[in-house]
XYZ file of N, CA and C in Angstrom:
867
model
N 173.250 168.447 124.724
C 173.315 168.400 126.193
C 172.118 169.104 126.817
N 171.777 170.257 126.235
C 170.643 171.025 126.755
C 169.347 170.227 126.623
N 169.217 169.486 125.498
C 168.017 168.675 125.292
C 167.940 167.550 126.315
N 169.095 166.934 126.606
C 169.132 165.849 127.593
C 168.738 166.359 128.975
N 169.247 167.531 129.341
C 168.901 168.135 130.637
C 167.411 168.427 130.708
N 166.839 168.893 129.597
C 165.411 169.180 129.568
C 164.592 167.903 129.727
N 165.062 166.814 129.114
C 164.368 165.524 129.266
C 164.369 165.097 130.729
N 165.511 165.263 131.400
C 165.596 164.911 132.823
C 164.645 165.767 133.650
N 164.561 167.049 133.302
C 163.643 167.942 134.019
C 162.194 167.508 133.814
N 161.863 167.106 132.589
C 160.500 166.652 132.299
C 160.171 165.375 133.065
N 161.145 164.448 133.130
C 160.936 163.207 133.876
C 160.768 163.500 135.364
N 161.592 164.406 135.878
C 161.487 164.777 137.284
C 160.129 165.397 137.580
N 159.634 166.228 136.652
C 158.315 166.829 136.828
C 157.225 165.774 136.747
N 157.452 164.766 135.914
C 156.477 163.689 135.751
C 156.327 162.884 137.033
N 157.455 162.480 137.615
C 157.410 161.577 138.773
C 157.524 162.312 140.104
N 157.793 163.612 140.069
C 157.954 164.440 141.273
C 158.876 163.725 142.261
N 160.150 163.611 141.887
C 161.098 162.796 142.637
C 161.211 163.218 144.100
N 161.022 164.521 144.395
C 161.161 164.984 145.774
C 160.146 164.346 146.707
N 159.059 163.803 146.153
C 158.061 163.145 147.000
C 158.550 161.800 147.539
N 159.718 161.347 147.061
C 160.306 160.115 147.603
C 160.580 160.232 149.090
N 160.647 161.466 149.578
C 160.927 161.696 150.994
C 159.826 161.125 151.878
N 158.656 160.851 151.292
C 157.572 160.279 152.087
C 157.811 158.804 152.411
N 158.269 158.038 151.432
C 158.397 156.589 151.614
C 159.772 156.140 152.076
N 160.835 156.769 151.557
C 162.197 156.294 151.833
C 162.529 156.185 153.319
N 162.188 157.181 154.164
C 162.530 157.034 155.582
C 161.935 155.784 156.214
N 160.734 155.398 155.778
C 160.085 154.242 156.403
C 160.637 152.927 155.869
N 161.150 152.934 154.639
C 161.885 151.761 154.163
C 163.115 151.540 155.045
N 163.857 152.625 155.280
C 165.085 152.516 156.060
C 164.809 152.232 157.531
N 163.700 152.748 158.061
C 163.320 152.402 159.434
C 163.134 150.896 159.546
N 162.381 150.324 158.606
C 162.136 148.879 158.630
C 163.440 148.100 158.486
N 164.324 148.576 157.629
C 165.575 147.862 157.391
C 166.487 147.883 158.615
N 166.608 149.037 159.294
C 167.517 149.093 160.443
C 166.938 148.357 161.657
N 165.608 148.398 161.815
C 164.982 147.655 162.923
C 165.136 146.158 162.685
N 164.900 145.711 161.455
C 165.047 144.282 161.125
C 166.487 143.825 161.299
N 167.420 144.656 160.859
C 168.833 144.295 160.974
C 169.269 144.229 162.426
N 168.830 145.194 163.213
C 169.193 145.229 164.633
C 168.653 144.012 165.383
N 167.401 143.648 165.085
C 166.794 142.506 165.783
C 167.378 141.188 165.306
N 167.890 141.153 164.075
C 168.419 139.907 163.542
C 169.886 139.672 163.834
N 170.704 140.730 163.690
C 172.148 140.559 163.829
C 172.751 141.353 164.989
N 171.943 142.223 165.589
C 172.460 143.057 166.664
C 173.095 144.341 166.169
N 173.135 144.521 164.848
C 173.706 145.725 164.249
C 172.691 146.350 163.305
N 172.651 147.686 163.272
C 171.747 148.373 162.347
C 172.242 148.302 160.909
N 173.526 148.046 160.701
C 174.089 148.064 159.358
C 173.825 146.743 158.652
N 173.086 146.793 157.561
C 172.679 145.597 156.824
C 173.515 145.380 155.569
N 174.522 146.206 155.368
C 175.446 145.997 154.259
C 175.227 146.970 153.110
N 176.341 147.350 152.471
C 176.278 148.320 151.380
C 175.520 147.761 150.176
N 175.718 146.473 149.900
C 175.038 145.857 148.760
C 173.533 145.925 148.886
N 173.021 145.589 150.058
C 171.579 145.625 150.284
C 171.053 147.055 150.280
N 171.887 147.993 150.721
C 171.501 149.406 150.670
C 171.266 149.838 149.225
N 172.195 149.493 148.344
C 172.081 149.857 146.929
C 170.851 149.192 146.300
N 170.683 147.893 146.580
C 169.543 147.175 146.020
C 168.224 147.744 146.540
N 168.187 148.095 147.829
C 166.979 148.665 148.417
C 166.610 149.996 147.792
N 167.604 150.843 147.576
C 167.354 152.149 146.955
C 166.879 151.971 145.515
N 167.508 151.044 144.771
C 167.095 150.787 143.393
C 165.647 150.297 143.334
N 165.283 149.425 144.251
C 163.901 148.935 144.303
C 162.931 150.076 144.608
N 163.288 150.887 145.593
C 162.411 151.979 146.002
C 162.206 152.978 144.867
N 163.302 153.350 144.210
C 163.228 154.356 143.141
C 162.469 153.808 141.931
N 162.789 152.582 141.524
C 162.134 152.018 140.339
C 160.646 151.772 140.590
N 160.294 151.330 141.793
C 158.882 151.096 142.117
C 158.107 152.402 142.101
N 158.709 153.449 142.645
C 158.020 154.734 142.667
C 157.915 155.330 141.267
N 158.983 155.215 140.482
C 158.927 155.685 139.095
C 157.807 154.984 138.327
N 157.727 153.670 138.510
C 156.684 152.873 137.850
C 155.298 153.344 138.276
N 155.108 153.508 139.587
C 153.788 153.875 140.112
C 153.356 155.255 139.623
N 154.259 156.227 139.699
C 153.923 157.587 139.291
C 153.652 157.663 137.795
N 154.488 157.014 136.993
C 154.301 157.042 135.540
C 153.008 156.326 135.138
N 152.715 155.206 135.788
C 151.471 154.489 135.505
C 150.265 155.366 135.853
N 150.364 156.062 136.978
C 149.293 156.961 137.391
C 149.069 158.067 136.365
N 150.166 158.640 135.868
C 150.057 159.698 134.862
C 149.465 159.167 133.560
N 149.847 157.951 133.184
C 149.334 157.355 131.953
C 147.826 157.108 132.044
N 147.408 156.478 133.136
C 146.003 156.109 133.286
C 145.112 157.301 133.599
N 145.696 158.358 134.138
C 144.902 159.530 134.530
C 144.899 160.637 133.481
N 145.433 160.378 132.307
C 145.538 161.454 131.317
C 144.181 162.074 131.004
N 143.138 161.250 130.874
C 141.812 161.782 130.549
C 141.229 162.606 131.694
N 141.689 162.327 132.927
C 141.234 163.095 134.081
C 142.052 164.367 134.228
N 143.349 164.255 133.991
C 144.254 165.393 134.181
C 144.079 166.483 133.123
N 143.762 166.088 131.903
C 143.740 167.051 130.799
C 142.757 168.205 131.041
N 141.532 167.950 131.503
C 140.597 169.066 131.719
C 140.811 169.802 133.051
N 141.661 169.259 133.928
C 141.869 169.840 135.250
C 142.938 170.935 135.157
N 142.587 172.194 135.436
C 143.564 173.293 135.317
C 144.835 173.058 136.139
N 144.713 172.384 137.283
C 145.876 172.160 138.141
C 146.822 171.115 137.552
N 146.322 170.268 136.677
C 147.122 169.147 136.154
C 147.408 169.250 134.658
N 146.820 170.212 133.984
C 146.897 170.259 132.518
C 148.297 170.551 131.987
N 149.198 171.052 132.834
C 150.554 171.373 132.379
C 151.555 170.250 132.663
N 151.078 169.094 133.115
C 151.978 167.970 133.370
C 152.576 167.456 132.065
N 153.820 166.981 132.088
C 154.483 166.524 130.847
C 153.721 165.430 130.117
N 152.967 164.616 130.867
C 152.205 163.529 130.248
C 150.941 164.043 129.565
N 150.569 165.298 129.833
C 149.348 165.875 129.274
C 149.649 166.856 128.153
N 150.673 167.695 128.350
C 150.938 168.752 127.365
C 151.817 168.300 126.196
N 152.185 167.012 126.159
C 152.888 166.473 125.006
C 154.397 166.400 125.129
N 154.969 166.908 126.208
C 156.427 166.842 126.363
C 156.914 165.405 126.474
N 156.100 164.543 127.095
C 156.414 163.111 127.157
C 155.244 162.365 126.520
N 155.477 161.776 125.367
C 154.418 161.073 124.651
C 154.035 159.759 125.315
N 152.904 159.216 124.915
C 152.408 157.977 125.525
C 153.355 156.806 125.270
N 153.956 156.758 124.105
C 154.880 155.659 123.792
C 156.094 155.708 124.722
N 156.653 156.893 124.899
C 157.800 157.045 125.796
C 157.412 156.776 127.237
N 156.206 157.189 127.600
C 155.722 156.956 128.960
C 155.572 155.463 129.222
N 155.048 154.736 128.257
C 154.897 153.279 128.408
C 156.259 152.598 128.501
N 157.214 153.068 127.709
C 158.558 152.500 127.763
C 159.193 152.738 129.124
N 158.968 153.926 129.680
C 159.486 154.267 131.005
C 158.869 153.357 132.071
N 157.582 153.106 131.950
C 156.879 152.231 132.899
C 157.444 150.812 132.826
N 157.576 150.274 131.632
C 158.079 148.908 131.448
C 159.508 148.784 131.966
N 160.346 149.776 131.643
C 161.748 149.735 132.073
C 161.855 149.695 133.595
N 161.074 150.519 134.280
C 161.149 150.555 135.741
C 160.548 149.303 136.375
N 159.523 148.740 135.750
C 158.958 147.484 136.254
C 159.987 146.362 136.151
N 160.690 146.302 135.033
C 161.719 145.276 134.838
C 162.853 145.458 135.848
N 163.293 146.697 136.032
C 164.363 146.973 137.010
C 163.931 146.520 138.402
N 162.702 146.833 138.769
C 162.191 146.464 140.102
C 162.213 144.956 140.305
N 161.715 144.216 139.330
C 161.643 142.756 139.450
C 163.044 142.136 139.465
N 163.918 142.609 138.592
C 165.276 142.061 138.514
C 166.035 142.321 139.815
N 165.941 143.541 140.324
C 166.633 143.868 141.577
C 166.061 143.038 142.723
N 164.735 142.879 142.762
C 164.107 142.061 143.804
C 164.613 140.626 143.753
N 164.854 140.115 142.547
C 165.383 138.756 142.386
C 166.723 138.606 143.098
N 167.561 139.644 143.015
C 168.885 139.579 143.629
C 168.851 139.833 145.132
N 167.696 140.231 145.656
C 167.585 140.435 147.110
C 167.300 139.103 147.800
N 166.151 138.517 147.513
C 165.836 137.168 148.009
C 164.582 136.668 147.293
N 164.260 135.402 147.486
C 163.154 134.786 146.736
C 161.804 135.383 147.094
N 161.586 135.694 148.389
C 160.307 136.284 148.793
C 160.128 137.656 148.139
N 161.188 138.444 148.134
C 161.129 139.758 147.493
C 160.799 139.615 146.005
N 161.397 138.629 145.358
C 161.161 138.426 143.928
C 159.704 138.089 143.641
N 159.151 137.112 144.334
C 157.773 136.696 144.043
C 156.766 137.774 144.435
N 157.031 138.492 145.509
C 156.112 139.557 145.911
C 156.238 140.797 145.031
N 157.337 140.914 144.288
C 157.506 142.092 143.431
C 156.375 142.198 142.414
N 155.876 141.075 141.928
C 154.771 141.097 140.963
C 153.479 141.570 141.627
N 153.270 141.136 142.870
C 152.088 141.579 143.620
C 152.170 143.079 143.883
N 153.351 143.528 144.273
C 153.545 144.952 144.550
C 153.270 145.792 143.303
N 153.765 145.349 142.154
C 153.533 146.094 140.916
C 152.047 146.154 140.569
N 151.324 145.070 140.804
C 149.884 145.052 140.526
C 149.152 146.055 141.410
N 149.551 146.122 142.687
C 148.907 147.060 143.610
C 149.244 148.501 143.236
N 150.518 148.760 142.969
C 150.954 150.112 142.613
C 150.306 150.581 141.314
N 150.174 149.687 140.359
C 149.587 150.052 139.082
C 148.077 150.175 139.125
N 147.446 149.469 140.072
C 145.984 149.467 140.130
C 145.370 150.634 140.870
N 146.199 151.392 141.602
C 145.663 152.499 142.404
C 144.835 153.473 141.573
N 145.308 153.805 140.392
C 144.660 154.847 139.583
C 143.218 154.502 139.216
N 142.886 153.224 139.163
C 141.529 152.835 138.811
C 140.546 153.054 139.965
N 141.048 152.982 141.206
C 140.158 152.960 142.363
C 139.377 154.262 142.496
N 140.029 155.403 142.206
C 139.367 156.704 142.367
C 138.161 156.862 141.449
N 138.052 155.968 140.451
C 136.945 156.053 139.506
C 135.679 155.370 140.016
N 135.822 154.586 141.113
C 134.631 153.896 141.607
C 134.525 153.831 143.128
N 135.549 154.297 143.869
C 135.491 154.165 145.323
C 136.242 155.307 146.018
N 135.665 155.797 147.114
C 136.337 156.831 147.914
C 137.454 156.240 148.766
N 137.630 154.922 148.704
C 138.739 154.278 149.414
C 140.071 154.484 148.691
N 140.054 155.220 147.592
C 141.284 155.461 146.835
C 142.371 156.070 147.708
N 141.990 156.922 148.659
C 142.980 157.550 149.540
C 143.688 156.501 150.396
N 142.924 155.510 150.859
C 143.502 154.436 151.675
C 144.369 153.527 150.803
N 143.930 153.282 149.582
C 144.720 152.458 148.658
C 146.050 153.135 148.355
N 146.024 154.457 148.148
C 147.274 155.188 147.946
C 148.163 155.040 149.177
N 147.555 155.150 150.365
C 148.311 154.961 151.600
C 148.935 153.581 151.665
N 148.187 152.566 151.201
C 148.710 151.201 151.223
C 149.883 151.050 150.259
N 149.812 151.761 149.126
C 150.925 151.720 148.168
C 152.217 152.190 148.828
N 152.133 153.285 149.597
C 153.324 153.761 150.303
C 153.605 152.911 151.535
N 152.556 152.324 152.112
C 152.731 151.470 153.275
C 153.484 150.190 152.949
N 153.525 149.831 151.675
C 154.298 148.662 151.259
C 155.799 148.887 151.426
N 156.198 150.165 151.532
C 157.624 150.490 151.647
C 158.290 149.803 152.847
N 157.765 149.965 154.081
C 158.414 149.270 155.193
C 158.313 147.748 155.100
N 157.232 147.247 154.500
C 157.122 145.799 154.301
C 158.247 145.328 153.375
N 158.463 146.082 152.300
C 159.549 145.739 151.371
C 160.900 145.817 152.064
N 161.071 146.813 152.931
C 162.336 146.979 153.633
C 162.670 145.809 154.538
N 161.682 145.354 155.291
C 161.953 144.245 156.215
C 162.122 142.930 155.468
N 161.408 142.752 154.361
C 161.579 141.552 153.546
C 162.994 141.501 152.983
N 163.502 142.655 152.559
C 164.847 142.710 151.987
C 165.900 142.259 152.989
N 165.723 142.629 154.253
C 166.732 142.333 155.276
C 166.556 140.942 155.868
N 165.310 140.586 156.183
C 165.097 139.345 156.945
C 164.347 138.258 156.190
N 163.725 138.601 155.054
C 162.987 137.597 154.301
C 161.709 137.158 154.959
N 161.181 137.965 155.873
C 159.925 137.657 156.542
C 159.172 138.950 156.820
N 157.921 138.808 157.332
C 157.093 139.985 157.622
C 156.623 139.905 159.078
N 157.407 140.444 160.024
C 157.025 140.399 161.434
C 155.883 141.360 161.745
N 155.268 141.167 162.904
C 154.118 141.973 163.312
C 154.436 143.456 163.331
N 155.611 143.831 163.850
C 155.907 145.256 163.987
C 155.952 145.953 162.631
N 156.361 145.225 161.573
C 156.414 145.842 160.244
C 155.010 146.075 159.691
N 154.083 145.183 160.037
C 152.688 145.358 159.616
C 152.089 146.589 160.305
N 152.394 146.768 161.584
C 151.898 147.931 162.327
C 152.507 149.223 161.786
N 153.792 149.187 161.443
C 154.439 150.347 160.837
C 153.778 150.654 159.491
N 153.506 149.620 158.714
C 152.826 149.769 157.430
C 151.453 150.422 157.602
N 150.665 149.944 158.556
C 149.326 150.494 158.779
C 149.389 151.960 159.200
N 150.420 152.309 159.975
C 150.604 153.711 160.332
C 150.822 154.568 159.097
N 151.660 154.074 158.182
C 151.925 154.799 156.939
C 150.661 154.884 156.085
N 149.881 153.807 156.055
C 148.631 153.787 155.282
C 147.734 154.962 155.681
N 147.513 155.119 156.989
C 146.586 156.155 157.446
C 147.240 157.534 157.496
N 148.564 157.578 157.613
C 149.270 158.865 157.496
C 149.090 159.420 156.086
N 149.410 158.624 155.087
C 149.291 159.060 153.696
C 147.829 159.280 153.322
N 146.959 158.349 153.723
C 145.536 158.506 153.419
C 144.982 159.797 153.988
N 145.413 160.151 155.194
C 144.931 161.373 155.839
C 145.376 162.622 155.122
N 146.663 162.688 154.748
C 147.087 163.927 154.080
C 146.671 163.955 152.616
N 146.370 162.789 152.026
C 145.856 162.797 150.652
C 144.422 163.329 150.616
N 143.652 163.056 151.663
C 142.307 163.634 151.755
C 142.401 165.158 151.799
N 143.322 165.669 152.617
C 143.516 167.120 152.687
C 143.945 167.679 151.335
N 144.875 166.999 150.688
C 145.378 167.466 149.398
C 144.269 167.493 148.351
N 143.344 166.541 148.444
C 142.256 166.445 147.470
C 141.232 167.560 147.621
N 141.284 168.284 148.732
C 140.373 169.421 148.899
C 140.587 170.460 147.797
N 141.799 170.501 147.230
C 142.078 171.440 146.146
C 141.242 171.148 144.904
N 140.866 169.876 144.728
C 140.160 169.455 143.517
C 138.693 169.117 143.776
N 138.159 169.583 144.877
C 136.825 169.159 145.273
C 135.777 169.484 144.204
N 135.829 170.676 143.639
C 134.838 171.060 142.625
C 135.050 170.288 141.328
N 136.321 170.143 140.931
C 136.596 169.410 139.701
C 136.184 167.948 139.844
N 136.516 167.332 140.973
C 136.197 165.916 141.182
C 134.685 165.680 141.155
N 133.933 166.631 141.714
C 132.473 166.505 141.671
C 131.977 166.530 140.234
N 132.498 167.492 139.451
C 132.074 167.624 138.059
C 132.487 166.445 137.206
N 133.646 165.846 137.521
C 134.164 164.725 136.731
C 133.614 163.380 137.199
N 132.859 163.387 138.288
C 132.283 162.142 138.797
C 133.288 161.237 139.465
N 134.354 161.822 140.023
C 135.364 161.026 140.722
C 134.959 160.813 142.174
N 135.514 159.757 142.763
C 135.071 159.336 144.091
C 136.048 159.721 145.200
N 136.577 160.932 145.142
C 137.420 161.374 146.252
C 136.533 161.639 147.464
N 137.108 161.518 148.646
C 136.332 161.766 149.867
C 135.780 163.187 149.901
N 136.566 164.230 149.556
C 135.981 165.575 149.530
C 134.808 165.709 148.559
N 134.909 165.087 147.387
C 133.833 165.182 146.400
C 132.565 164.486 146.873
N 132.716 163.399 147.605
C 131.560 162.616 148.053
C 130.959 163.164 149.345
N 131.810 163.531 150.302
C 131.320 163.871 151.635
C 131.408 165.354 151.977
N 132.095 166.139 151.149
C 132.174 167.571 151.418
C 133.371 167.946 152.275
N 133.591 169.253 152.376
C 134.791 169.786 153.035
C 134.853 169.468 154.529
N 133.773 169.743 155.245
C 133.788 169.577 156.699
C 133.993 168.115 157.089
N 133.255 167.228 156.446
C 133.390 165.801 156.751
C 134.771 165.283 156.369
N 135.330 165.824 155.290
C 136.660 165.397 154.853
C 137.717 165.765 155.879
N 137.592 166.944 156.471
C 138.529 167.347 157.519
C 138.454 166.382 158.705
N 137.242 165.973 159.053
C 137.062 165.028 160.162
C 137.653 163.660 159.815
N 137.375 163.183 158.600
C 137.892 161.875 158.178
C 139.411 161.889 158.150
N 139.990 162.975 157.653
C 141.447 163.092 157.631
C 142.012 163.041 159.051
N 141.379 163.763 159.971
C 141.837 163.756 161.367
C 141.704 162.355 161.975
N 140.627 161.652 161.612
C 140.426 160.274 162.098
C 141.535 159.363 161.576
N 141.845 159.488 160.290
C 142.933 158.695 159.712
C 144.252 158.967 160.438
N 144.526 160.215 160.724
C 145.782 160.551 161.387
C 145.796 160.089 162.840
N 144.630 160.046 163.459
C 144.554 159.464 164.796
C 144.898 157.982 164.771
N 144.376 157.264 163.778
C 144.700 155.843 163.621
C 146.184 155.656 163.316
N 146.725 156.570 162.540
C 148.160 156.527 162.219
C 148.997 156.563 163.491
N 148.699 157.484 164.381
C 149.454 157.620 165.632
C 149.311 156.364 166.488
N 148.118 155.796 166.519
C 147.883 154.566 167.293
C 148.740 153.420 166.738
N 148.716 153.239 165.433
C 149.476 152.126 164.830
C 150.982 152.333 164.994
N 151.454 153.556 164.894
C 152.881 153.793 165.096
C 153.287 153.559 166.542
N 152.394 153.872 167.481
C 152.670 153.573 168.892
C 152.773 152.068 169.097
N 151.864 151.321 168.466
C 151.897 149.857 168.559
C 153.145 149.290 167.892
N 153.587 149.927 166.813
C 154.832 149.515 166.149
C 156.018 149.631 167.101
N 156.109 150.741 167.797
C 157.211 150.944 168.738
C 157.171 149.888 169.833
N 155.980 149.600 170.317
C 155.821 148.581 171.368
C 156.186 147.188 170.851
N 155.628 146.811 169.689
C 155.865 145.468 169.146
C 157.312 145.282 168.716
N 157.972 146.372 168.298
C 159.359 146.279 167.872
C 160.349 146.329 169.016
N 159.845 146.479 170.250
C 160.729 146.520 171.410
C 161.590 147.767 171.464
N 161.111 148.862 170.885
C 161.872 150.108 170.881
C 161.620 150.891 172.161
N 162.362 151.990 172.323
C 162.303 152.710 173.587
C 161.912 154.169 173.476
N 162.468 154.977 174.399
C 162.066 156.364 174.578
C 162.113 157.180 173.296
N 163.212 157.114 172.551
C 163.380 157.969 171.381
C 162.370 157.632 170.295
N 162.015 156.367 170.184
C 161.017 155.970 169.198
C 159.627 156.461 169.603
N 159.321 156.374 170.909
C 158.047 156.922 171.379
C 158.010 158.440 171.182
N 159.156 159.086 171.349
C 159.235 160.526 171.101
C 158.949 160.823 169.630
N 159.427 159.970 168.740
C 159.163 160.140 167.309
C 157.661 160.123 167.033
N 156.946 159.218 167.691
C 155.491 159.140 167.513
C 154.819 160.393 168.071
N 155.281 160.834 169.242
C 154.703 162.033 169.864
C 154.904 163.259 168.981
N 156.104 163.424 168.446
C 156.384 164.565 167.570
C 155.609 164.449 166.259
N 155.422 163.231 165.786
C 154.615 163.031 164.577
C 153.181 163.483 164.811
N 152.652 163.144 165.983
C 151.292 163.568 166.325
C 151.195 165.095 166.342
N 152.226 165.755 166.875
C 152.234 167.220 166.919
C 152.298 167.804 165.505
N 153.138 167.224 164.640
C 153.250 167.708 163.256
C 151.921 167.552 162.525
N 151.250 166.434 162.729
C 149.960 166.218 162.079
C 148.911 167.199 162.606
N 148.984 167.495 163.893
C 148.077 168.507 164.452
C 148.316 169.862 163.793
N 149.590 170.228 163.625
C 149.923 171.498 162.978
C 149.445 171.507 161.531
N 149.561 170.380 160.881
C 149.107 170.261 159.497
C 147.628 170.598 159.385
N 146.833 170.030 160.270
C 145.392 170.288 160.250
C 145.086 171.737 160.626
N 145.850 172.278 161.548
C 145.654 173.671 161.940
C 145.894 174.614 160.766
N 146.966 174.347 160.012
C 147.307 175.181 158.853
C 146.213 175.104 157.791
N 145.750 173.911 157.485
C 144.749 173.737 156.432
C 143.418 174.345 156.841
N 143.034 174.171 158.101
C 141.769 174.754 158.568
C 141.801 176.276 158.515
N 142.963 176.855 158.774
C 143.085 178.317 158.787
C 143.135 178.908 157.382
N 143.760 178.187 156.441
C 143.932 178.734 155.097
C 144.161 177.611 154.102
N 143.141 177.333 153.273
C 143.248 176.262 152.288
C 144.336 176.524 151.260
N 144.744 177.766 151.087
C 145.795 178.090 150.134
C 147.158 177.570 150.569
N 147.246 177.125 151.832
C 148.514 176.617 152.343
C 148.542 175.089 152.406
N 147.654 174.457 151.634
C 147.626 172.990 151.603
C 148.968 172.429 151.145
N 149.575 173.067 150.141
C 150.869 172.588 149.647
C 151.921 172.600 150.747
N 151.924 173.659 151.576
C 152.883 173.743 152.687
C 152.676 172.597 153.664
N 151.419 172.353 154.009
C 151.121 171.263 154.939
C 151.484 169.918 154.330
N 151.196 169.758 153.040
C 151.399 168.476 152.367
C 152.874 168.151 152.192
N 153.628 169.075 151.606
C 155.017 168.806 151.271
C 155.962 169.018 152.446
N 155.930 170.193 153.023
C 156.926 170.569 154.025
C 156.800 169.748 155.298
N 155.638 169.798 155.927
C 155.482 169.129 157.224
C 155.603 167.617 157.113
N 154.982 167.023 156.100
C 155.065 165.568 155.962
C 156.464 165.100 155.582
N 157.181 165.936 154.839
C 158.573 165.611 154.536
C 159.422 165.596 155.784
N 159.244 166.599 156.646
C 159.975 166.648 157.905
C 159.615 165.465 158.799
N 158.346 165.070 158.780
C 157.885 163.994 159.664
C 158.657 162.703 159.415
N 158.745 162.282 158.157
C 159.412 161.021 157.854
C 160.881 161.025 158.226
N 161.564 162.133 157.907
C 162.994 162.234 158.226
C 163.214 162.235 159.732
N 162.384 162.995 160.444
C 162.487 163.044 161.903
C 162.260 161.657 162.521
N 161.260 160.950 162.001
C 160.925 159.629 162.532
C 162.116 158.689 162.376
N 162.732 158.708 161.188
C 163.880 157.839 160.947
C 165.040 158.172 161.882
N 165.353 159.446 162.030
C 166.490 159.860 162.865
C 166.295 159.413 164.304
N 165.091 159.591 164.830
C 164.850 159.239 166.233
C 164.834 157.727 166.450
N 164.333 156.976 165.485
C 164.389 155.507 165.593
C 165.854 155.049 165.530
N 166.641 155.682 164.665
C 168.062 155.347 164.571
C 168.768 155.624 165.904
N 168.466 156.778 166.506
C 169.055 157.112 167.809
C 168.634 156.090 168.857
N 167.368 155.691 168.818
C 166.873 154.717 169.794
C 167.608 153.394 169.672
N 167.807 152.925 168.442
C 168.499 151.648 168.234
C 169.980 151.763 168.562
N 170.562 152.922 168.315
C 171.964 153.157 168.582
C 172.250 153.222 170.071
C-alpha cells in the first residue's frame, strides 16, 4: 500500500495536478455559456460533465508527461528540474511512455463518446499538445504555443456541448493564449541564465529581463482585450465584465510582485493565476444565472 501511495505521489509530482486550476475553469466557462445559449440552461448534463472532466484530465496528463519525456535532456542539467521523477529515475522512460499512450487513448475514446467533431479534433489536439516541447528549441514563440495548448480548453468545452466553434469561444481562447503566454514569460525568468547556456529560445534568454517584463505585460494587455471581446460577443453582462476588470487587476498585481522581488515568482504564478481562473468562472456563472 505504501508503495502504491508513493507511485501516486510521484505521478502527481510529474504532472503537477494542481496546475489543472489554470485550464479547468475556462473549459467550464465555455460549457456553461454554450449550454445557456443553446438550451437556455447552464446545466449540460451529468454525463457530459464526467466526459468533459475525463477529457481535460487525460489531455493534461498526456501533455505534461510528453513534455517531461521530451525535455529530459534539458531538465537533467537544470538544478531547478533535476529532482523531477522523470529525471531522477523514480519514473522510468518505459513507464512514462506507457502513461503517455494510456492517456492519449483515454482522451480519444472519451472524445468519441462526446460527438464526431470532438473525436476527429482529438488527434489534432494531441499533436499540438505533444509538439509544444519542440518549439522552445528553435523559437521564442514557445510561450505563445504553450498558451495555445491551454487555450484549446474552452474550444474543447464548447465543442463538447454544441459541436461547433462560435466566435466568442475563439475570443475566450485567445484571451487564455496571452494570459498563459504572459505568465509563462515571467516564470521563465527563473531559468534565464540556464536557458542562455543551453541555447534555448525562451523570451528571457533571447531578449533579456527588462524586455521580457514588457513583453509579458503586452501579452496580458492583449489577454484583457480578448476577454472583453469575449464578453461582448457572448452577449454577457455586468458580472462578466467585472470578471475581466478583476482579472486585469490580478495581472497588474502579478507584475508588481515580480518587479519588486523575483523570488516571489512562484507566488505570482501559482496563487494569483489560480485565483483568477476560479474567480472568472464564478462571475460568469453569476452573470448567466
